[in-house]
mmCIF file of C-alpha atoms (C1' of nucleotides) in Angstrom:
data_model
loop_
_atom_site.group_PDB
_atom_site.id
_atom_site.type_symbol
_atom_site.label_atom_id
_atom_site.label_comp_id
_atom_site.label_asym_id
_atom_site.label_seq_id
_atom_site.Cartn_x
_atom_site.Cartn_y
_atom_site.Cartn_z
ATOM 1 C CA MET A 1 -9.769 -65.947 -102.366
ATOM 2 C CA LYS A 2 -11.280 -64.381 -105.427
ATOM 3 C CA GLU A 3 -10.055 -60.882 -104.611
ATOM 4 C CA ILE A 4 -6.413 -61.664 -104.135
ATOM 5 C CA HIS A 5 -6.416 -63.432 -107.493
ATOM 6 C CA ASP A 6 -7.819 -60.387 -109.185
ATOM 7 C CA VAL A 7 -5.340 -58.137 -107.428
ATOM 8 C CA LEU A 8 -2.486 -60.374 -108.521
ATOM 9 C CA ASN A 9 -3.722 -60.623 -112.065
ATOM 10 C CA ASN A 10 -4.080 -56.874 -112.386
ATOM 11 C CA ALA A 11 -0.661 -56.348 -110.837
ATOM 12 C CA LEU A 12 0.987 -58.799 -113.202
ATOM 13 C CA VAL A 13 -0.652 -57.343 -116.284
ATOM 14 C CA LEU A 14 0.274 -53.847 -115.184
ATOM 15 C CA ILE A 15 3.872 -54.820 -114.464
ATOM 16 C CA PHE A 16 4.134 -56.539 -117.795
ATOM 17 C CA ASN A 17 3.175 -53.359 -119.595
ATOM 18 C CA LEU A 18 5.315 -51.191 -117.360
ATOM 19 C CA VAL A 19 8.382 -53.310 -118.041
ATOM 20 C CA LEU A 20 7.740 -52.982 -121.765
ATOM 21 C CA LYS A 21 7.358 -49.210 -121.583
ATOM 22 C CA SER A 22 10.320 -48.846 -119.294
ATOM 23 C CA GLU A 23 12.505 -50.698 -121.750
ATOM 24 C CA GLU A 24 11.190 -48.650 -124.656
ATOM 25 C CA LYS A 25 12.002 -45.491 -122.766
ATOM 26 C CA PHE A 26 15.474 -46.752 -121.947
ATOM 27 C CA ILE A 27 16.151 -47.282 -125.643
ATOM 28 C CA ARG A 28 14.784 -43.894 -126.603
ATOM 29 C CA ASN A 29 17.042 -42.266 -124.038
ATOM 30 C CA LEU A 30 19.993 -44.248 -125.324
ATOM 31 C CA GLY A 31 19.625 -42.072 -128.418
ATOM 32 C CA VAL A 32 20.532 -45.044 -130.560
ATOM 33 C CA ASN A 33 18.867 -46.070 -133.818
ATOM 34 C CA LEU A 34 17.580 -49.435 -132.535
ATOM 35 C CA SER A 35 14.261 -51.068 -131.666
ATOM 36 C CA ILE A 36 13.632 -53.335 -128.679
ATOM 37 C CA ALA A 37 13.651 -56.338 -130.984
ATOM 38 C CA GLU A 38 17.020 -55.280 -132.363
ATOM 39 C CA ILE A 39 18.513 -54.825 -128.896
ATOM 40 C CA HIS A 40 17.284 -58.267 -127.933
ATOM 41 C CA THR A 41 18.801 -59.674 -131.103
ATOM 42 C CA ILE A 42 22.171 -58.108 -130.326
ATOM 43 C CA ASP A 43 21.867 -59.368 -126.763
ATOM 44 C CA ALA A 44 21.044 -62.887 -127.960
ATOM 45 C CA ILE A 45 24.115 -62.913 -130.200
ATOM 46 C CA ALA A 46 26.252 -61.801 -127.278
ATOM 47 C CA LYS A 47 25.026 -64.545 -124.994
ATOM 48 C CA VAL A 48 24.712 -67.496 -127.371
ATOM 49 C CA GLU A 49 27.670 -69.888 -127.507
ATOM 50 C CA LYS A 50 27.581 -71.021 -131.136
ATOM 51 C CA LYS A 51 27.026 -67.755 -132.973
ATOM 52 C CA THR A 52 25.390 -69.168 -136.102
ATOM 53 C CA MET A 53 22.248 -67.751 -137.688
ATOM 54 C CA SER A 54 20.348 -70.915 -136.765
ATOM 55 C CA GLU A 55 21.383 -70.835 -133.110
ATOM 56 C CA VAL A 56 20.551 -67.171 -132.714
ATOM 57 C CA ALA A 57 17.183 -67.561 -134.449
ATOM 58 C CA SER A 58 16.282 -70.537 -132.290
ATOM 59 C CA ASN A 59 17.360 -68.632 -129.182
ATOM 60 C CA LEU A 60 15.053 -65.786 -130.143
ATOM 61 C CA SER A 61 12.239 -68.119 -131.249
ATOM 62 C CA ILE A 62 12.017 -66.500 -134.657
ATOM 63 C CA THR A 63 12.497 -67.992 -138.127
ATOM 64 C CA LEU A 64 15.756 -67.804 -140.006
ATOM 65 C CA GLY A 65 14.134 -65.576 -142.596
ATOM 66 C CA THR A 66 13.169 -63.047 -139.970
ATOM 67 C CA LEU A 67 16.666 -63.078 -138.512
ATOM 68 C CA THR A 68 18.250 -62.658 -141.941
ATOM 69 C CA ALA A 69 16.254 -59.478 -142.496
ATOM 70 C CA SER A 70 17.093 -58.170 -139.040
ATOM 71 C CA ILE A 71 20.807 -58.943 -139.374
ATOM 72 C CA ASN A 72 20.875 -57.183 -142.750
ATOM 73 C CA ASN A 73 19.761 -54.008 -140.992
ATOM 74 C CA LEU A 74 21.993 -54.429 -137.961
ATOM 75 C CA GLU A 75 24.979 -55.038 -140.214
ATOM 76 C CA LYS A 76 24.166 -51.941 -142.237
ATOM 77 C CA LYS A 77 23.975 -49.933 -138.997
ATOM 78 C CA GLY A 78 27.272 -51.353 -137.812
ATOM 79 C CA TYR A 79 26.191 -53.289 -134.725
ATOM 80 C CA VAL A 80 27.023 -56.785 -136.008
ATOM 81 C CA GLU A 81 29.096 -58.447 -138.702
ATOM 82 C CA ARG A 82 28.668 -61.649 -140.659
ATOM 83 C CA ASN A 83 31.351 -64.156 -141.600
ATOM 84 C CA ARG A 84 31.119 -67.425 -143.469
ATOM 85 C CA SER A 85 32.395 -70.338 -141.425
ATOM 86 C CA GLN A 86 35.592 -71.732 -142.908
ATOM 87 C CA VAL A 87 34.735 -75.196 -141.629
ATOM 88 C CA ASP A 88 31.311 -75.364 -143.254
ATOM 89 C CA ARG A 89 30.712 -72.680 -145.824
ATOM 90 C CA ARG A 90 26.928 -72.949 -145.557
ATOM 91 C CA VAL A 91 27.156 -71.594 -142.039
ATOM 92 C CA VAL A 92 27.112 -67.881 -141.285
ATOM 93 C CA LEU A 93 28.696 -66.683 -138.057
ATOM 94 C CA VAL A 94 27.454 -63.432 -136.576
ATOM 95 C CA ASN A 95 29.436 -61.322 -134.155
ATOM 96 C CA ILE A 96 28.727 -58.041 -132.507
ATOM 97 C CA THR A 97 31.017 -55.109 -133.165
ATOM 98 C CA GLN A 98 32.368 -52.740 -130.537
ATOM 99 C CA ARG A 99 29.323 -50.561 -131.109
ATOM 100 C CA GLY A 100 27.185 -53.622 -130.432
ATOM 101 C CA GLU A 101 29.128 -54.449 -127.282
ATOM 102 C CA ASP A 102 28.427 -50.975 -125.949
ATOM 103 C CA VAL A 103 24.679 -51.443 -126.418
ATOM 104 C CA VAL A 104 24.764 -54.846 -124.713
ATOM 105 C CA GLU A 105 26.632 -53.316 -121.805
ATOM 106 C CA GLN A 106 24.092 -50.538 -121.403
ATOM 107 C CA HIS A 107 21.148 -52.904 -121.746
ATOM 108 C CA ARG A 108 22.544 -55.119 -118.992
ATOM 109 C CA ALA A 109 23.132 -52.100 -116.789
ATOM 110 C CA PHE A 110 19.491 -51.162 -117.288
ATOM 111 C CA HIS A 111 18.355 -54.590 -116.144
ATOM 112 C CA LYS A 112 20.724 -54.544 -113.195
ATOM 113 C CA GLU A 113 19.503 -51.172 -112.026
ATOM 114 C CA MET A 114 15.885 -52.199 -112.406
ATOM 115 C CA ILE A 115 16.367 -55.269 -110.255
ATOM 116 C CA LYS A 116 18.427 -53.368 -107.698
ATOM 117 C CA ASP A 117 15.686 -50.808 -107.231
ATOM 118 C CA ILE A 118 13.014 -53.470 -106.998
ATOM 119 C CA VAL A 119 14.811 -55.464 -104.338
ATOM 120 C CA ALA A 120 15.757 -52.337 -102.413
ATOM 121 C CA ASN A 121 12.143 -51.861 -101.362
ATOM 122 C CA LEU A 122 11.555 -55.434 -100.248
ATOM 123 C CA ASN A 123 12.185 -56.884 -96.819
ATOM 124 C CA THR A 124 13.523 -60.407 -96.502
ATOM 125 C CA ARG A 125 10.102 -62.026 -96.261
ATOM 126 C CA GLU A 126 8.887 -60.218 -99.360
ATOM 127 C CA GLU A 127 12.010 -61.127 -101.251
ATOM 128 C CA LEU A 128 11.496 -64.780 -100.445
ATOM 129 C CA ALA A 129 7.811 -64.652 -101.327
ATOM 130 C CA LEU A 130 8.670 -63.065 -104.650
ATOM 131 C CA VAL A 131 11.313 -65.645 -105.459
ATOM 132 C CA LYS A 132 9.012 -68.498 -104.469
ATOM 133 C CA ALA A 133 6.140 -67.076 -106.500
ATOM 134 C CA LEU A 134 8.400 -66.636 -109.502
ATOM 135 C CA ASP A 135 9.542 -70.229 -109.122
ATOM 136 C CA ASN A 136 5.920 -71.329 -109.130
ATOM 137 C CA LEU A 137 5.336 -69.277 -112.209
ATOM 138 C CA ILE A 138 8.252 -70.830 -114.021
ATOM 139 C CA ASP A 139 7.161 -74.325 -112.981
ATOM 140 C CA TYR A 140 3.681 -73.551 -114.178
ATOM 141 C CA PHE A 141 4.799 -72.442 -117.598
ATOM 142 C CA MET A 142 7.381 -75.186 -117.943
ATOM 143 C CA SER A 143 4.780 -77.836 -117.217
ATOM 144 C CA LYS A 144 2.528 -76.260 -119.853
ATOM 145 C CA LYS A 145 5.513 -76.513 -122.188
ATOM 146 C CA MET B 1 23.389 -59.615 -102.607
ATOM 147 C CA LYS B 2 24.614 -60.124 -106.125
ATOM 148 C CA GLU B 3 23.130 -63.606 -106.420
ATOM 149 C CA ILE B 4 19.549 -62.749 -105.594
ATOM 150 C CA HIS B 5 19.711 -59.965 -108.164
ATOM 151 C CA ASP B 6 20.827 -62.345 -110.858
ATOM 152 C CA VAL B 7 18.271 -64.940 -109.816
ATOM 153 C CA LEU B 8 15.512 -62.362 -109.949
ATOM 154 C CA ASN B 9 16.652 -60.899 -113.231
ATOM 155 C CA ASN B 10 16.878 -64.280 -114.914
ATOM 156 C CA ALA B 11 13.534 -65.322 -113.454
ATOM 157 C CA LEU B 12 11.852 -62.144 -114.637
ATOM 158 C CA VAL B 13 13.261 -62.361 -118.142
ATOM 159 C CA LEU B 14 12.349 -66.038 -118.361
ATOM 160 C CA ILE B 15 8.838 -65.443 -117.093
ATOM 161 C CA PHE B 16 8.362 -62.562 -119.438
ATOM 162 C CA ASN B 17 9.095 -64.760 -122.421
ATOM 163 C CA LEU B 18 7.147 -67.697 -121.044
ATOM 164 C CA VAL B 19 4.067 -65.549 -120.509
ATOM 165 C CA LEU B 20 4.303 -64.327 -124.081
ATOM 166 C CA LYS B 21 4.660 -67.821 -125.507
ATOM 167 C CA SER B 22 1.999 -69.230 -123.264
ATOM 168 C CA GLU B 23 -0.463 -66.632 -124.405
ATOM 169 C CA GLU B 24 0.433 -67.222 -128.036
ATOM 170 C CA LYS B 25 -0.128 -70.916 -127.546
ATOM 171 C CA PHE B 26 -3.429 -70.291 -125.831
ATOM 172 C CA ILE B 27 -4.610 -68.295 -128.836
ATOM 173 C CA ARG B 28 -3.424 -70.903 -131.307
ATOM 174 C CA ASN B 29 -5.316 -73.574 -129.381
ATOM 175 C CA LEU B 30 -8.389 -71.406 -129.324
ATOM 176 C CA GLY B 31 -8.470 -72.059 -133.066
ATOM 177 C CA VAL B 32 -9.578 -68.504 -133.615
ATOM 178 C CA ASN B 33 -8.342 -66.152 -136.322
ATOM 179 C CA LEU B 34 -6.874 -63.552 -133.931
ATOM 180 C CA SER B 35 -3.468 -62.236 -132.882
ATOM 181 C CA ILE B 36 -2.451 -61.383 -129.325
ATOM 182 C CA ALA B 37 -2.761 -57.694 -130.124
ATOM 183 C CA GLU B 38 -6.286 -58.261 -131.403
ATOM 184 C CA ILE B 39 -7.310 -60.196 -128.301
ATOM 185 C CA HIS B 40 -5.963 -57.392 -126.148
ATOM 186 C CA THR B 41 -7.877 -54.888 -128.226
ATOM 187 C CA ILE B 42 -11.117 -56.816 -127.774
ATOM 188 C CA ASP B 43 -10.355 -57.127 -124.076
ATOM 189 C CA ALA B 44 -9.688 -53.401 -123.794
ATOM 190 C CA ILE B 45 -13.015 -52.607 -125.422
ATOM 191 C CA ALA B 46 -14.750 -54.950 -123.002
ATOM 192 C CA LYS B 47 -13.239 -53.326 -119.944
ATOM 193 C CA VAL B 48 -13.220 -49.653 -120.888
ATOM 194 C CA GLU B 49 -16.152 -47.568 -119.632
ATOM 195 C CA LYS B 50 -16.551 -45.019 -122.441
ATOM 196 C CA LYS B 51 -16.259 -47.207 -125.533
ATOM 197 C CA THR B 52 -15.054 -44.539 -127.955
ATOM 198 C CA MET B 53 -12.157 -45.009 -130.354
ATOM 199 C CA SER B 54 -10.144 -42.402 -128.438
ATOM 200 C CA GLU B 55 -10.679 -44.052 -125.065
ATOM 201 C CA VAL B 56 -9.806 -47.499 -126.332
ATOM 202 C CA ALA B 57 -6.689 -46.249 -128.152
ATOM 203 C CA SER B 58 -5.511 -44.395 -125.077
ATOM 204 C CA ASN B 59 -6.186 -47.466 -122.935
ATOM 205 C CA LEU B 60 -4.005 -49.533 -125.256
ATOM 206 C CA SER B 61 -1.360 -46.812 -125.629
ATOM 207 C CA ILE B 62 -1.614 -46.838 -129.409
ATOM 208 C CA THR B 63 -2.547 -44.082 -131.840
ATOM 209 C CA LEU B 64 -6.047 -43.652 -133.202
ATOM 210 C CA GLY B 65 -4.799 -44.515 -136.676
ATOM 211 C CA THR B 66 -3.476 -47.847 -135.487
ATOM 212 C CA LEU B 67 -6.731 -48.617 -133.729
ATOM 213 C CA THR B 68 -8.780 -47.677 -136.797
ATOM 214 C CA ALA B 69 -6.869 -50.224 -138.872
ATOM 215 C CA SER B 70 -7.244 -52.899 -136.211
ATOM 216 C CA ILE B 71 -10.966 -52.263 -135.730
ATOM 217 C CA ASN B 72 -11.464 -52.475 -139.500
ATOM 218 C CA ASN B 73 -10.142 -56.034 -139.376
ATOM 219 C CA LEU B 74 -11.953 -57.019 -136.188
ATOM 220 C CA GLU B 75 -15.203 -55.689 -137.602
ATOM 221 C CA LYS B 76 -14.662 -57.632 -140.818
ATOM 222 C CA LYS B 77 -14.059 -60.785 -138.766
ATOM 223 C CA GLY B 78 -17.174 -60.154 -136.720
ATOM 224 C CA TYR B 79 -15.688 -59.602 -133.251
ATOM 225 C CA VAL B 80 -16.666 -55.949 -132.845
ATOM 226 C CA GLU B 81 -19.074 -53.435 -134.311
ATOM 227 C CA ARG B 82 -18.913 -49.689 -134.797
ATOM 228 C CA ASN B 83 -21.708 -47.171 -134.244
ATOM 229 C CA ARG B 84 -21.726 -43.407 -134.566
ATOM 230 C CA SER B 85 -22.699 -41.681 -131.352
ATOM 231 C CA GLN B 86 -26.097 -39.989 -131.705
ATOM 232 C CA VAL B 87 -25.075 -37.317 -129.209
ATOM 233 C CA ASP B 88 -21.896 -36.283 -131.009
ATOM 234 C CA ARG B 89 -21.673 -37.609 -134.530
ATOM 235 C CA ARG B 90 -17.886 -37.278 -134.673
ATOM 236 C CA VAL B 91 -17.618 -39.987 -132.047
ATOM 237 C CA VAL B 92 -17.471 -43.676 -132.938
ATOM 238 C CA LEU B 93 -18.599 -46.193 -130.331
ATOM 239 C CA VAL B 94 -17.165 -49.693 -130.534
ATOM 240 C CA ASN B 95 -18.817 -52.708 -128.994
ATOM 241 C CA ILE B 96 -17.890 -56.344 -128.963
ATOM 242 C CA THR B 97 -20.248 -58.850 -130.519
ATOM 243 C CA GLN B 98 -21.268 -62.174 -128.973
ATOM 244 C CA ARG B 99 -18.319 -63.761 -130.763
ATOM 245 C CA GLY B 100 -16.097 -61.132 -129.145
ATOM 246 C CA GLU B 101 -17.630 -61.800 -125.714
ATOM 247 C CA ASP B 102 -16.757 -65.457 -126.045
ATOM 248 C CA VAL B 103 -13.112 -64.655 -126.724
ATOM 249 C CA VAL B 104 -12.966 -62.249 -123.774
ATOM 250 C CA GLU B 105 -14.442 -64.952 -121.578
ATOM 251 C CA GLN B 106 -11.851 -67.497 -122.656
ATOM 252 C CA HIS B 107 -8.989 -65.049 -122.355
ATOM 253 C CA ARG B 108 -10.035 -64.213 -118.796
ATOM 254 C CA ALA B 109 -10.301 -67.905 -117.967
ATOM 255 C CA PHE B 110 -6.732 -68.318 -119.199
ATOM 256 C CA HIS B 111 -5.522 -65.553 -116.901
ATOM 257 C CA LYS B 112 -7.525 -66.904 -113.998
ATOM 258 C CA GLU B 113 -6.059 -70.356 -114.349
ATOM 259 C CA MET B 114 -2.568 -68.957 -114.615
ATOM 260 C CA ILE B 115 -2.966 -67.000 -111.386
ATOM 261 C CA LYS B 116 -4.588 -69.929 -109.619
ATOM 262 C CA ASP B 117 -1.592 -72.102 -110.383
ATOM 263 C CA ILE B 118 0.829 -69.410 -109.333
ATOM 264 C CA VAL B 119 -0.638 -68.962 -105.856
ATOM 265 C CA ALA B 120 -1.389 -72.662 -105.444
ATOM 266 C CA ASN B 121 1.808 -73.206 -103.458
ATOM 267 C CA LEU B 122 1.703 -70.017 -101.410
ATOM 268 C CA ASN B 123 0.230 -69.681 -97.936
ATOM 269 C CA THR B 124 -1.761 -66.604 -97.020
ATOM 270 C CA ARG B 125 1.190 -64.755 -95.559
ATOM 271 C CA GLU B 126 3.249 -65.410 -98.668
ATOM 272 C CA GLU B 127 0.381 -64.338 -100.872
ATOM 273 C CA LEU B 128 0.201 -61.023 -99.060
ATOM 274 C CA ALA B 129 3.951 -60.599 -99.243
ATOM 275 C CA LEU B 130 3.829 -61.255 -102.959
ATOM 276 C CA VAL B 131 1.125 -58.653 -103.464
ATOM 277 C CA LYS B 132 3.219 -56.165 -101.528
ATOM 278 C CA ALA B 133 6.305 -57.037 -103.552
ATOM 279 C CA LEU B 134 4.380 -56.500 -106.765
ATOM 280 C CA ASP B 135 3.046 -53.209 -105.445
ATOM 281 C CA ASN B 136 6.612 -52.116 -104.829
ATOM 282 C CA LEU B 137 7.449 -53.105 -108.343
ATOM 283 C CA ILE B 138 4.592 -51.066 -109.692
ATOM 284 C CA ASP B 139 5.616 -48.085 -107.569
ATOM 285 C CA TYR B 140 9.120 -48.417 -108.905
ATOM 286 C CA PHE B 141 8.007 -48.266 -112.502
ATOM 287 C CA MET B 142 5.472 -45.543 -111.847
ATOM 288 C CA SER B 143 8.109 -43.335 -110.227
ATOM 289 C CA LYS B 144 10.330 -43.856 -113.295
ATOM 290 C CA LYS B 145 7.314 -42.660 -115.289
ATOM 291 C "C1'" DT C 1 32.745 -90.995 -157.082
ATOM 292 C "C1'" DG C 2 28.849 -88.812 -158.388
ATOM 293 C "C1'" DA C 3 23.867 -88.359 -157.890
ATOM 294 C "C1'" DA C 4 20.326 -87.779 -154.264
ATOM 295 C "C1'" DG C 5 19.162 -85.997 -150.132
ATOM 296 C "C1'" DA C 6 19.939 -83.059 -146.249
ATOM 297 C "C1'" DT C 7 21.276 -78.723 -144.233
ATOM 298 C "C1'" DA C 8 22.095 -73.571 -143.642
ATOM 299 C "C1'" DC C 9 20.877 -69.682 -145.176
ATOM 300 C "C1'" DT C 10 18.565 -65.980 -148.162
ATOM 301 C "C1'" DT C 11 14.909 -64.300 -150.963
ATOM 302 C "C1'" DT C 12 10.199 -63.462 -152.012
ATOM 303 C "C1'" DG C 13 5.612 -62.306 -151.190
ATOM 304 C "C1'" DA C 14 2.265 -61.546 -147.840
ATOM 305 C "C1'" DT C 15 0.253 -59.790 -143.432
ATOM 306 C "C1'" DT C 16 0.013 -57.201 -139.094
ATOM 307 C "C1'" DA C 17 1.294 -53.524 -136.116
ATOM 308 C "C1'" DT C 18 2.868 -49.350 -135.782
ATOM 309 C "C1'" DC C 19 3.502 -44.081 -136.439
ATOM 310 C "C1'" DA C 20 3.155 -39.212 -138.179
ATOM 311 C "C1'" DA C 21 0.931 -36.209 -140.936
ATOM 312 C "C1'" DA C 22 -2.818 -34.965 -144.022
ATOM 313 C "C1'" DA C 23 -7.720 -35.199 -144.836
ATOM 314 C "C1'" DT C 24 -12.648 -35.254 -143.447
ATOM 315 C "C1'" DA C 25 -16.541 -34.367 -140.774
ATOM 316 C "C1'" DA C 26 -18.823 -32.461 -136.883
ATOM 317 C "C1'" DT C 27 -18.993 -29.461 -132.904
ATOM 318 C "C1'" DT C 28 -17.967 -25.236 -130.267
ATOM 319 C "C1'" DA C 29 -16.592 -20.572 -129.719
ATOM 320 C "C1'" DT C 30 -16.070 -15.796 -131.144
ATOM 321 C "C1'" DA D 1 -21.241 -17.528 -139.777
ATOM 322 C "C1'" DT D 2 -16.417 -18.021 -139.732
ATOM 323 C "C1'" DA D 3 -12.659 -19.847 -137.187
ATOM 324 C "C1'" DA D 4 -10.868 -23.021 -134.160
ATOM 325 C "C1'" DT D 5 -11.117 -27.395 -132.053
ATOM 326 C "C1'" DT D 6 -12.074 -32.227 -131.753
ATOM 327 C "C1'" DA D 7 -12.812 -37.213 -133.293
ATOM 328 C "C1'" DT D 8 -11.876 -40.181 -136.520
ATOM 329 C "C1'" DT D 9 -10.058 -42.022 -140.933
ATOM 330 C "C1'" DT D 10 -6.837 -42.181 -144.622
ATOM 331 C "C1'" DT D 11 -2.312 -42.244 -146.513
ATOM 332 C "C1'" DG D 12 2.330 -43.398 -146.885
ATOM 333 C "C1'" DA D 13 6.148 -45.443 -144.578
ATOM 334 C "C1'" DT D 14 8.708 -48.809 -141.814
ATOM 335 C "C1'" DA D 15 9.587 -52.958 -138.848
ATOM 336 C "C1'" DA D 16 8.644 -57.610 -137.585
ATOM 337 C "C1'" DT D 17 6.949 -61.575 -138.718
ATOM 338 C "C1'" DC D 18 5.901 -66.114 -141.376
ATOM 339 C "C1'" DA D 19 5.778 -69.809 -145.011
ATOM 340 C "C1'" DA D 20 7.430 -71.344 -149.064
ATOM 341 C "C1'" DA D 21 10.648 -71.219 -152.840
ATOM 342 C "C1'" DG D 22 15.432 -70.724 -154.152
ATOM 343 C "C1'" DT D 23 20.652 -71.225 -153.671
ATOM 344 C "C1'" DA D 24 24.823 -73.079 -152.131
ATOM 345 C "C1'" DT D 25 27.231 -76.442 -149.700
ATOM 346 C "C1'" DC D 26 27.865 -80.730 -147.420
ATOM 347 C "C1'" DT D 27 26.982 -85.789 -146.581
ATOM 348 C "C1'" DT D 28 25.680 -90.264 -147.784
ATOM 349 C "C1'" DC D 29 25.483 -94.412 -150.175
ATOM 350 C "C1'" DA D 30 25.166 -97.295 -154.190
#
DNA sequence: TGAAGATACTTTGATTATCAAAATAATTAT
DNA sequence: ATAATTATTTTGATAATCAAAGTATCTTCA
């Protein structure tokens, strides 16, 4: 089944790029002074339990140095704030501000709408095939570690 | 169907990141002095018909200036070469060298293996359903422009 | 209990990717 | 032939990234 593999590969590559562009466009339309990386950083802070620099950096798979630079900017722009932990003064706790919360909310709404529209066009069989294929994909990557 | 939406969203986000990491790892293991962006640039040159700077840049959705900088490096590293068109001397034609061909070959093998593993557990009907589901996805993004 | 080592973070210095706008060179049109 | 257009490069700026060095704080153990 050489052809179906090629079709799938092309579709996946295309979708990958379309998702990226779609998200870029969403941010542009948000009219907010943030990059995709910054939105994902804010989002990671929102969803991580222990809001330390280390935890957030590890969640994002970036180094602490990179996160420090990014948080400097986000703090300056008013989307997050830093506080020294009182328990261990080496530790820095990051929290998102109300302005940050708003962005997280809108980013999640974007994802929700995207998924809603995707599923809307699928019948039950297609939905199941998609879920199964995605499971395979995840298994595949997980096994590759 | 709130649940399936969440399942799909989480799966998509997870896969997105796993694909990125997997590709990064692939490149690292290739032991080759190239970034993901550079591999995609080489790949774009290989697959584009008219191998001009403009065509390649447009194919990659980057500006000509960005491509110029990237091609400078790739040329220095010996993966591509530049030639002025004899027909229109404003035009620069880029071609990949044998070293570039090798990378393209390995990158394609990576994609092929990934797809093979994905469809390994799907029967023909599911495969077709998946293709249709992905087509819907593409339509969705295309309509959003 | 106080020095040595470990940990959490920031700073520094470098590279890559990116863009917009200005510059250059060549072609086409008036 | 002069003006306008086109293809590319250069320039100047910014963001994202890393590794390695530096700083401050905590923990351990002798």
